[in-house]
Coordinates of C-alpha atoms in Angstrom, one line a residue:
Chain M
X1 CA -49.1 26.0 75.8
X2 CA -46.6 23.7 74.3
X3 CA -47.6 21.3 71.6
X4 CA -45.2 18.5 71.0
X5 CA -44.3 16.9 67.8
X6 CA -42.0 14.3 69.2
X7 CA -39.7 12.7 66.8
X8 CA -36.8 12.2 69.0
X9 CA -33.6 12.4 67.1
X10 CA -31.3 10.1 69.1
X11 CA -31.8 7.9 72.1
X12 CA -29.3 9.8 74.1
X13 CA -31.0 13.1 73.5
X14 CA -34.3 12.1 75.1
X15 CA -33.1 13.3 78.4
X16 CA -32.1 16.6 76.7
X17 CA -35.6 16.8 75.4
X18 CA -37.0 16.3 78.9
X19 CA -34.8 18.9 80.3
X20 CA -35.9 21.3 77.6
X21 CA -39.5 20.6 78.5
X22 CA -38.9 21.1 82.1
X23 CA -37.1 24.4 81.6
X24 CA -39.9 25.7 79.4
X25 CA -42.6 24.6 81.7
X26 CA -40.9 26.2 84.7
X27 CA -40.2 29.5 83.0
X28 CA -42.9 31.9 83.4
X29 CA -44.1 33.1 80.0
X30 CA -44.6 36.8 80.2
X31 CA -45.0 38.9 77.2
X32 CA -41.3 39.5 77.2
X33 CA -39.6 36.5 75.6
X34 CA -36.4 37.3 77.3
X35 CA -36.7 33.7 78.4
X36 CA -35.2 31.1 76.4
X37 CA -34.9 29.5 73.4
X38 CA -33.7 29.3 70.0
X39 CA -35.1 29.9 66.6
X40 CA -36.8 27.3 64.6
X41 CA -35.3 26.7 61.2
X42 CA -38.4 26.5 58.9
X43 CA -37.0 23.8 56.7
X44 CA -39.3 20.8 56.2
X45 CA -36.4 18.3 56.1
X46 CA -35.3 18.9 59.7
X47 CA -36.2 16.3 62.2
X48 CA -38.2 17.8 65.0
X49 CA -38.0 17.7 68.7
X50 CA -40.7 18.6 71.1
X51 CA -40.9 22.3 71.6
X52 CA -43.3 25.0 72.2
X53 CA -43.7 27.7 69.6
X54 CA -44.5 30.9 71.4
X55 CA -41.5 32.1 73.3
X56 CA -38.9 31.6 70.7
X57 CA -36.7 34.3 69.6
X58 CA -36.7 34.1 65.9
X59 CA -33.9 36.0 64.5
X60 CA -34.0 36.2 60.8
X61 CA -32.0 38.7 58.9
X62 CA -33.1 39.5 55.4
X63 CA -31.7 37.0 53.0
X64 CA -28.3 38.2 51.9
X65 CA -27.9 37.7 48.1
X66 CA -25.3 35.1 47.5
X67 CA -23.0 37.3 45.6
X68 CA -22.4 39.5 48.6
X69 CA -21.9 36.6 50.9
X70 CA -18.3 35.8 51.7
X71 CA -16.6 34.4 48.7
X72 CA -14.5 31.8 50.3
X73 CA -13.1 28.7 48.7
X74 CA -13.5 26.3 50.3
X75 CA -15.1 27.3 53.4
X76 CA -16.1 24.4 55.6
X77 CA -19.3 25.8 57.2
X78 CA -21.4 22.9 58.4
X79 CA -24.6 24.2 59.9
X80 CA -24.7 22.5 63.2
X81 CA -28.0 20.7 62.5
X82 CA -28.9 17.1 62.3
X83 CA -28.6 15.6 58.9
X84 CA -31.6 15.7 56.7
X85 CA -32.7 12.4 55.7
X86 CA -35.8 10.4 55.6
X87 CA -37.4 11.7 58.7
X88 CA -40.3 13.8 58.0
X89 CA -41.2 16.7 60.1
X90 CA -43.9 19.3 60.2
X91 CA -43.5 22.9 59.6
X92 CA -43.8 25.3 62.4
X93 CA -42.3 24.5 65.7
X94 CA -39.1 22.7 65.4
X95 CA -35.9 23.3 67.2
X96 CA -32.4 22.4 66.6
X97 CA -31.3 19.0 67.8
X98 CA -29.1 18.2 70.7
X99 CA -26.6 20.9 70.0
X100 CA -29.2 23.7 69.9
X101 CA -29.3 26.6 72.3
X102 CA -32.5 25.2 73.8
X103 CA -31.0 24.3 77.1
X104 CA -27.5 25.6 77.4
X105 CA -26.4 23.4 80.3
X106 CA -27.2 20.3 78.3
X107 CA -26.0 21.2 74.9
X108 CA -22.8 22.8 76.2
X109 CA -21.9 19.5 77.9
X110 CA -22.8 17.7 74.8
X111 CA -19.7 15.7 74.0
X112 CA -17.8 17.0 71.0
X113 CA -18.0 13.6 69.5
X114 CA -21.7 14.0 69.1
X115 CA -21.3 17.1 67.0
X116 CA -18.5 15.4 65.0
X117 CA -20.6 12.4 64.4
X118 CA -23.5 14.5 63.3
X119 CA -21.4 16.4 60.8
X120 CA -19.9 13.2 59.5
X121 CA -23.3 11.7 58.9
X122 CA -24.3 14.8 57.1
X123 CA -21.4 14.5 54.8
X124 CA -22.3 10.8 54.1
X125 CA -25.9 11.7 53.5
X126 CA -25.1 14.5 51.2
X127 CA -22.7 12.3 49.3
X128 CA -25.4 9.7 48.8
X129 CA -27.9 12.2 47.6
X130 CA -25.6 13.7 45.1
X131 CA -23.6 10.9 43.7
X132 CA -25.7 7.9 43.9
X133 CA -29.1 7.2 42.2
X134 CA -31.9 8.0 44.5
X135 CA -35.4 9.4 44.2
X136 CA -34.6 12.8 45.5
X137 CA -32.5 13.6 42.5
X138 CA -35.6 14.5 40.6
X139 CA -36.0 17.5 42.8
X140 CA -32.7 19.2 42.9
X141 CA -33.8 22.0 45.1
X142 CA -34.4 19.7 48.0
X143 CA -31.5 17.4 47.5
X144 CA -28.7 19.5 48.7
X145 CA -30.7 21.6 51.2
X146 CA -28.2 20.8 54.0
X147 CA -25.2 21.8 52.1
X148 CA -21.9 21.7 53.8
X149 CA -18.4 22.3 52.6
X150 CA -16.5 19.8 54.6
X151 CA -17.1 17.0 52.1
X152 CA -15.9 19.0 49.1
X153 CA -12.9 20.1 51.2
X154 CA -11.9 16.5 51.9
X155 CA -12.5 15.4 48.3
X156 CA -10.4 18.2 46.8
X157 CA -7.6 17.7 49.2
X158 CA -7.7 14.0 48.7
X159 CA -7.6 14.3 45.0
X160 CA -4.7 16.7 45.2
X161 CA -2.8 14.4 47.5
X162 CA -3.5 11.4 45.2
X163 CA -2.3 13.2 42.2
X164 CA 0.7 14.5 44.0
X165 CA 1.5 11.0 45.3
X166 CA 1.3 9.6 41.8
X167 CA 3.6 12.2 40.3
X168 CA 7.2 11.3 40.3
X169 CA 8.5 14.8 39.9
X170 CA 7.2 18.3 40.9
X171 CA 4.9 16.9 43.5
X172 CA 4.3 20.2 45.1
X173 CA 3.3 21.9 41.9
X174 CA 0.9 19.1 41.1
X175 CA -0.8 19.5 44.3
X176 CA -1.0 23.2 44.2
X177 CA -2.3 23.2 40.6
X178 CA -4.9 20.6 41.3
X179 CA -6.2 22.4 44.4
X180 CA -6.2 25.8 42.8
X181 CA -7.8 24.4 39.6
X182 CA -10.6 22.7 41.5
X183 CA -11.3 25.5 44.0
X184 CA -11.1 28.3 41.5
X185 CA -13.0 26.2 39.0
X186 CA -15.9 25.6 41.3
X187 CA -16.2 29.3 42.1
X188 CA -16.0 30.3 38.4
X189 CA -18.6 27.7 37.4
X190 CA -20.9 29.0 40.1
X191 CA -20.5 32.5 38.9
X192 CA -21.1 31.3 35.4
X193 CA -24.5 29.9 36.4
X194 CA -25.4 33.0 38.3
X195 CA -24.4 35.3 35.4
X196 CA -26.5 33.2 33.0
X197 CA -29.5 34.2 35.1
X198 CA -29.7 31.0 36.9
X199 CA -31.1 30.5 40.4
X200 CA -28.6 28.8 42.5
X201 CA -27.2 29.5 45.9
X202 CA -23.5 30.1 45.8
X203 CA -22.4 27.8 48.6
X204 CA -24.9 25.1 47.6
X205 CA -23.4 25.0 44.1
X206 CA -19.8 24.9 45.5
X207 CA -20.9 22.1 47.7
X208 CA -22.5 20.2 44.8
X209 CA -19.5 20.6 42.5
X210 CA -17.2 19.4 45.3
X211 CA -19.3 16.3 46.0
X212 CA -19.4 15.4 42.3
X213 CA -15.6 15.0 42.5
X214 CA -16.0 11.8 44.5
X215 CA -16.1 9.5 41.4
X216 CA -12.9 11.2 40.1
X217 CA -11.3 10.6 43.5
X218 CA -12.1 6.9 43.1
X219 CA -10.7 7.0 39.6
X220 CA -7.5 8.7 40.7
X221 CA -6.9 6.1 43.4
X222 CA -7.4 3.2 41.0
X223 CA -5.0 4.9 38.5
X224 CA -2.5 5.4 41.3
X225 CA -2.5 1.7 42.1
X226 CA -2.4 0.4 38.6
X227 CA -0.2 2.1 36.0
X228 CA -1.6 0.7 32.8
X229 CA -2.4 3.4 30.3
X230 CA -5.4 1.6 28.8
X231 CA -6.8 0.9 32.2
X232 CA -6.4 4.5 33.2
X233 CA -8.2 5.7 30.1
X234 CA -11.1 3.4 30.7
X235 CA -11.3 4.2 34.4
X236 CA -11.1 7.9 33.8
X237 CA -13.8 7.8 31.1
X238 CA -16.2 5.9 33.4
X239 CA -15.6 8.1 36.4
X240 CA -15.9 11.2 34.2
X241 CA -19.2 10.1 32.9
X242 CA -20.4 9.3 36.5
X243 CA -19.3 12.8 37.7
X244 CA -21.1 14.5 34.9
X245 CA -24.2 12.5 35.4
X246 CA -24.1 13.4 39.1
X247 CA -23.8 17.1 38.4
X248 CA -26.3 17.2 35.5
X249 CA -29.7 17.5 37.2
X250 CA -28.7 20.2 39.7
X251 CA -27.0 22.4 37.2
X252 CA -29.6 22.0 34.5
X253 CA -32.4 22.7 36.9
X254 CA -30.8 26.0 37.9
X255 CA -30.9 27.7 34.6
X256 CA -33.2 28.6 31.8
X257 CA -33.7 25.5 29.6
X258 CA -32.3 27.3 26.5
X259 CA -29.1 27.9 28.4
X260 CA -28.6 24.5 29.8
X261 CA -25.7 23.6 27.5
X262 CA -24.0 26.9 28.4
X263 CA -24.1 26.0 32.0
X264 CA -23.2 22.4 31.7
X265 CA -20.4 22.5 29.2
X266 CA -17.9 24.3 31.5
X267 CA -18.6 21.8 34.2
X268 CA -17.9 18.9 31.8
X269 CA -14.8 20.7 30.7
X270 CA -13.5 21.1 34.2
X271 CA -14.0 17.4 34.9
X272 CA -12.4 16.5 31.6
X273 CA -9.3 18.5 32.5
X274 CA -9.1 16.8 35.9
X275 CA -9.4 13.5 34.0
X276 CA -6.5 14.5 31.8
X277 CA -4.5 15.3 34.8
X278 CA -5.1 11.9 36.2
X279 CA -4.2 10.1 33.0
X280 CA -1.1 12.2 32.4
X281 CA 0.4 11.8 35.8
X282 CA 3.1 9.1 35.8
Chain X
X1 CA -20.2 41.3 91.7
X2 CA -17.4 39.5 90.3
X3 CA -16.0 37.5 93.2
X4 CA -12.8 36.6 91.4
X5 CA -11.3 40.1 91.3
X6 CA -8.6 39.3 93.8
X7 CA -7.7 35.9 92.6
X8 CA -5.1 34.8 90.1
X9 CA -6.1 35.3 86.5
X10 CA -6.3 31.6 85.7
X11 CA -9.3 31.2 88.0
X12 CA -11.2 34.0 86.3
X13 CA -11.8 31.9 83.2
X14 CA -15.1 30.1 83.5
X15 CA -14.3 27.6 80.8
X16 CA -10.5 27.1 80.7
X17 CA -10.6 24.0 78.6
X18 CA -12.7 25.7 75.9
X19 CA -10.5 28.7 76.0
X20 CA -7.5 26.5 75.5
X21 CA -9.0 24.8 72.5
X22 CA -10.1 28.1 71.1
X23 CA -6.5 29.3 71.1
X24 CA -4.8 25.9 70.4
X25 CA -5.7 25.4 66.8
X26 CA -5.2 29.0 65.8
X27 CA -1.8 29.0 67.4
X28 CA -0.9 25.6 66.0
X29 CA -1.8 26.7 62.4
X30 CA 0.2 29.9 62.7
X31 CA 3.1 28.2 64.4
X32 CA 3.2 25.4 61.9
X33 CA 3.1 27.7 59.0
X34 CA 5.9 29.9 60.3
X35 CA 8.2 27.2 61.6
X36 CA 7.6 24.6 58.9
X37 CA 9.9 26.3 56.5
X38 CA 12.7 25.3 58.7
X39 CA 11.9 21.6 58.7
X40 CA 9.9 20.6 55.7
X41 CA 10.9 21.1 52.1
X42 CA 7.5 19.9 50.8
X43 CA 4.9 22.5 50.1
X44 CA 2.2 19.9 50.1
X45 CA 2.7 19.0 53.7
X46 CA 2.8 22.6 54.8
X47 CA -0.4 23.3 52.9
X48 CA -2.4 20.4 54.0
X49 CA -1.5 20.5 57.6
X50 CA -1.9 24.3 57.9
X51 CA -5.2 24.3 56.1
X52 CA -6.4 21.3 58.1
X53 CA -5.6 23.1 61.4
X54 CA -7.2 26.2 60.2
X55 CA -10.4 24.3 59.2
X56 CA -10.4 22.6 62.6
X57 CA -10.1 25.9 64.3
X58 CA -12.9 27.3 62.2
X59 CA -15.2 24.4 63.3
X60 CA -14.2 24.7 66.9
X61 CA -14.8 28.4 67.1
X62 CA -18.1 28.2 65.3
X63 CA -19.6 25.2 67.0
X64 CA -18.0 25.1 70.4
X65 CA -16.3 28.1 71.8
X66 CA -18.8 30.5 70.2
X67 CA -21.5 28.8 72.1
X68 CA -19.7 28.5 75.4
X69 CA -17.6 31.6 75.6
X70 CA -19.9 34.2 74.3
X71 CA -23.3 32.5 73.9
X72 CA -23.6 33.2 70.1
X73 CA -24.2 31.1 67.1
X74 CA -24.6 31.7 63.4
X75 CA -25.4 29.5 60.4
X76 CA -26.8 29.5 57.0
X77 CA -29.9 27.8 55.7
X78 CA -31.8 27.4 52.6
X79 CA -35.5 28.0 53.1
X80 CA -38.4 26.6 51.1
X81 CA -38.2 29.3 48.5
X82 CA -34.7 28.2 47.7
X83 CA -33.2 31.4 49.2
X84 CA -30.2 31.5 51.4
X85 CA -31.0 32.8 54.9
X86 CA -28.4 33.6 57.6
X87 CA -29.6 32.7 61.0
X88 CA -28.3 34.1 64.2
X89 CA -29.0 33.0 67.7
X90 CA -28.0 34.1 71.1
X91 CA -28.8 33.4 74.7
X92 CA -31.3 35.6 76.4
X93 CA -30.1 38.7 78.0
X94 CA -29.7 37.4 81.6
X95 CA -27.4 34.7 80.5
X96 CA -25.5 37.0 78.2
X97 CA -25.0 39.4 81.1
X98 CA -23.7 36.6 83.3
X99 CA -21.1 35.4 80.7
X100 CA -17.6 35.6 82.0
X101 CA -16.0 38.8 80.9
X102 CA -12.6 37.2 80.6
X103 CA -13.9 34.5 78.4
X104 CA -15.4 36.8 75.9
X105 CA -12.4 39.1 76.0
X106 CA -10.2 36.2 75.1
X107 CA -12.6 35.0 72.4
X108 CA -12.8 38.3 70.5
X109 CA -9.2 39.3 70.9
X110 CA -7.7 36.1 69.7
X111 CA -10.1 36.1 66.8
X112 CA -8.9 39.6 65.7
X113 CA -5.2 38.9 66.5
X114 CA -5.2 35.7 64.4
X115 CA -6.7 37.4 61.4
X116 CA -4.2 40.2 61.7
X117 CA -1.3 37.8 61.9
X118 CA -2.5 35.9 58.8
X119 CA -2.8 39.2 57.0
X120 CA 0.7 40.2 57.9
X121 CA 2.0 36.8 56.7
X122 CA 0.1 37.3 53.5
X123 CA 1.8 40.6 52.9
X124 CA 5.1 38.9 53.5
X125 CA 4.4 36.2 51.0
X126 CA 3.2 38.8 48.5
X127 CA 6.4 40.7 48.8
X128 CA 8.4 37.6 48.2
X129 CA 6.2 36.6 45.2
X130 CA 5.4 33.2 46.6
X131 CA 2.1 32.4 45.1
X132 CA 1.9 29.0 46.7
X133 CA 2.1 30.4 50.2
X134 CA -0.2 33.2 49.3
X135 CA -2.8 30.5 48.6
X136 CA -2.4 29.0 52.1
X137 CA -2.6 32.3 53.7
X138 CA -5.6 33.2 51.6
X139 CA -7.5 30.2 52.7
X140 CA -6.7 30.6 56.4
X141 CA -7.5 34.3 56.3
X142 CA -10.9 33.7 54.7
X143 CA -11.7 31.1 57.3
X144 CA -10.9 33.5 60.1
X145 CA -12.7 36.4 58.4
X146 CA -15.8 34.2 58.0
X147 CA -15.9 33.6 61.7
X148 CA -15.3 37.2 62.6
X149 CA -18.0 38.4 60.3
X150 CA -20.5 35.8 61.4
X151 CA -20.1 36.4 65.1
X152 CA -20.1 40.2 64.8
X153 CA -23.3 40.0 62.9
X154 CA -24.7 37.7 65.5
X155 CA -23.8 40.0 68.3
X156 CA -25.4 43.0 66.6
X157 CA -28.5 41.0 65.9
X158 CA -28.6 39.9 69.6
X159 CA -28.5 43.6 70.6
X160 CA -31.2 44.5 68.2
X161 CA -33.4 41.7 69.4
X162 CA -33.0 42.8 73.0
X163 CA -33.8 46.4 72.1
X164 CA -36.9 45.3 70.3
X165 CA -38.1 43.2 73.1
X166 CA -37.4 45.8 75.6
X167 CA -39.5 48.4 73.7
X168 CA -42.2 45.8 73.3
X169 CA -42.2 45.0 76.9
X170 CA -42.3 48.6 78.0
X171 CA -45.0 49.4 75.5
X172 CA -47.2 46.5 76.6
X173 CA -46.7 47.3 80.3
X174 CA -47.5 50.9 79.6
X175 CA -50.6 49.9 77.8
X176 CA -51.8 47.6 80.7
X177 CA -51.0 50.3 83.2
X178 CA -53.1 52.8 81.3
X179 CA -55.9 50.3 80.9
X180 CA -56.0 49.6 84.6
X181 CA -55.9 53.3 85.4
X182 CA -58.9 53.8 83.3
X183 CA -60.8 50.9 84.8
X184 CA -60.2 52.2 88.3
X185 CA -61.4 55.6 87.3

């Protein structure tokens, strides 16, 4: 009745897994699945935890087209699932990791630190996928499957703070301009891709553009520390190229090949303008 | 059924710590925003702290108090076809019925009240033509709105699920009764 694919996530959650098992085995499975247990996200990247397939309440609404989803910038919405990564998992019966609804007593007493740690590690893994060279970049659809907006939020705020710190006058305006430019810019760039007939998920693209700001963040910190104009120009050029390189595969894969340049040029333009902001601040 | 009817209100809350956190960050964001004008000249600090508190509140409501106080959860996923899917989850009906009424009352009402408060503050900043503060209010309002919409959809989905299963159960029981009636005959 329950077939197990056991790839335990964390050592500490093994007892959770056992309790889930016990609960399921003790519950009498009638036809009414009023008993128990959460939906299985059918994503192949999720690590899996032993679970039985039958009694789950799968609640799937029809996919809401991205344009009608809430347009929020930036909305930190980390799906509370374990980070995708190198663990392979089979389709079919999976469940959410330690913080799933599977056994409310256990997951509700899950320390908040576990959830925080999981979200933090998701940010790190997303960052590595987007900004650093790795084999997954060839398949952009898979790479940012576990999008989250916390990373972009931190990077945008950090960039705004760095720019504001470097500015000797009008600090507040600098911060406000930087934040509004980046946030509005990300939204508009995403809309641009969507209007060009591209296939991209709204929040995934916001997330991507935010993560690609990481090199510019590094550049801004270096420029803040050293005030040499030549150095600033070199650093900004290098980080700009890095950012554009990071964003390229995802954006270009999303649109019709003939319209690649139309989609990519505005992204490049936005990063160039941020670069100018970094250079010009003194 | 509720044994706490006679006791002091504080003891009616099943999860007082969670309720506290649920309200804490919302209240802190609102209070900081309103009071900061008295103490800080710098817009940057006001912006960053307020938005940070609002983001923390969003996370707490979505991941912690939603689960504990009302037994609901929502999130978004990208499926294999590359489409965005909104997923909702809820506890089964027995547990939902056993949820503390006071907890869920607090949960929903503070959610609505916080959104209303941000909306009013937004109107104020609009009247005063302060675009900067409008930005802050806009961000906080959208975070609150996201949670409200997510949880409302989740609750509706839970009700729909329950009705579907109820009809299924009734239908299958009816069917088995009819079958057994025929076999006896």
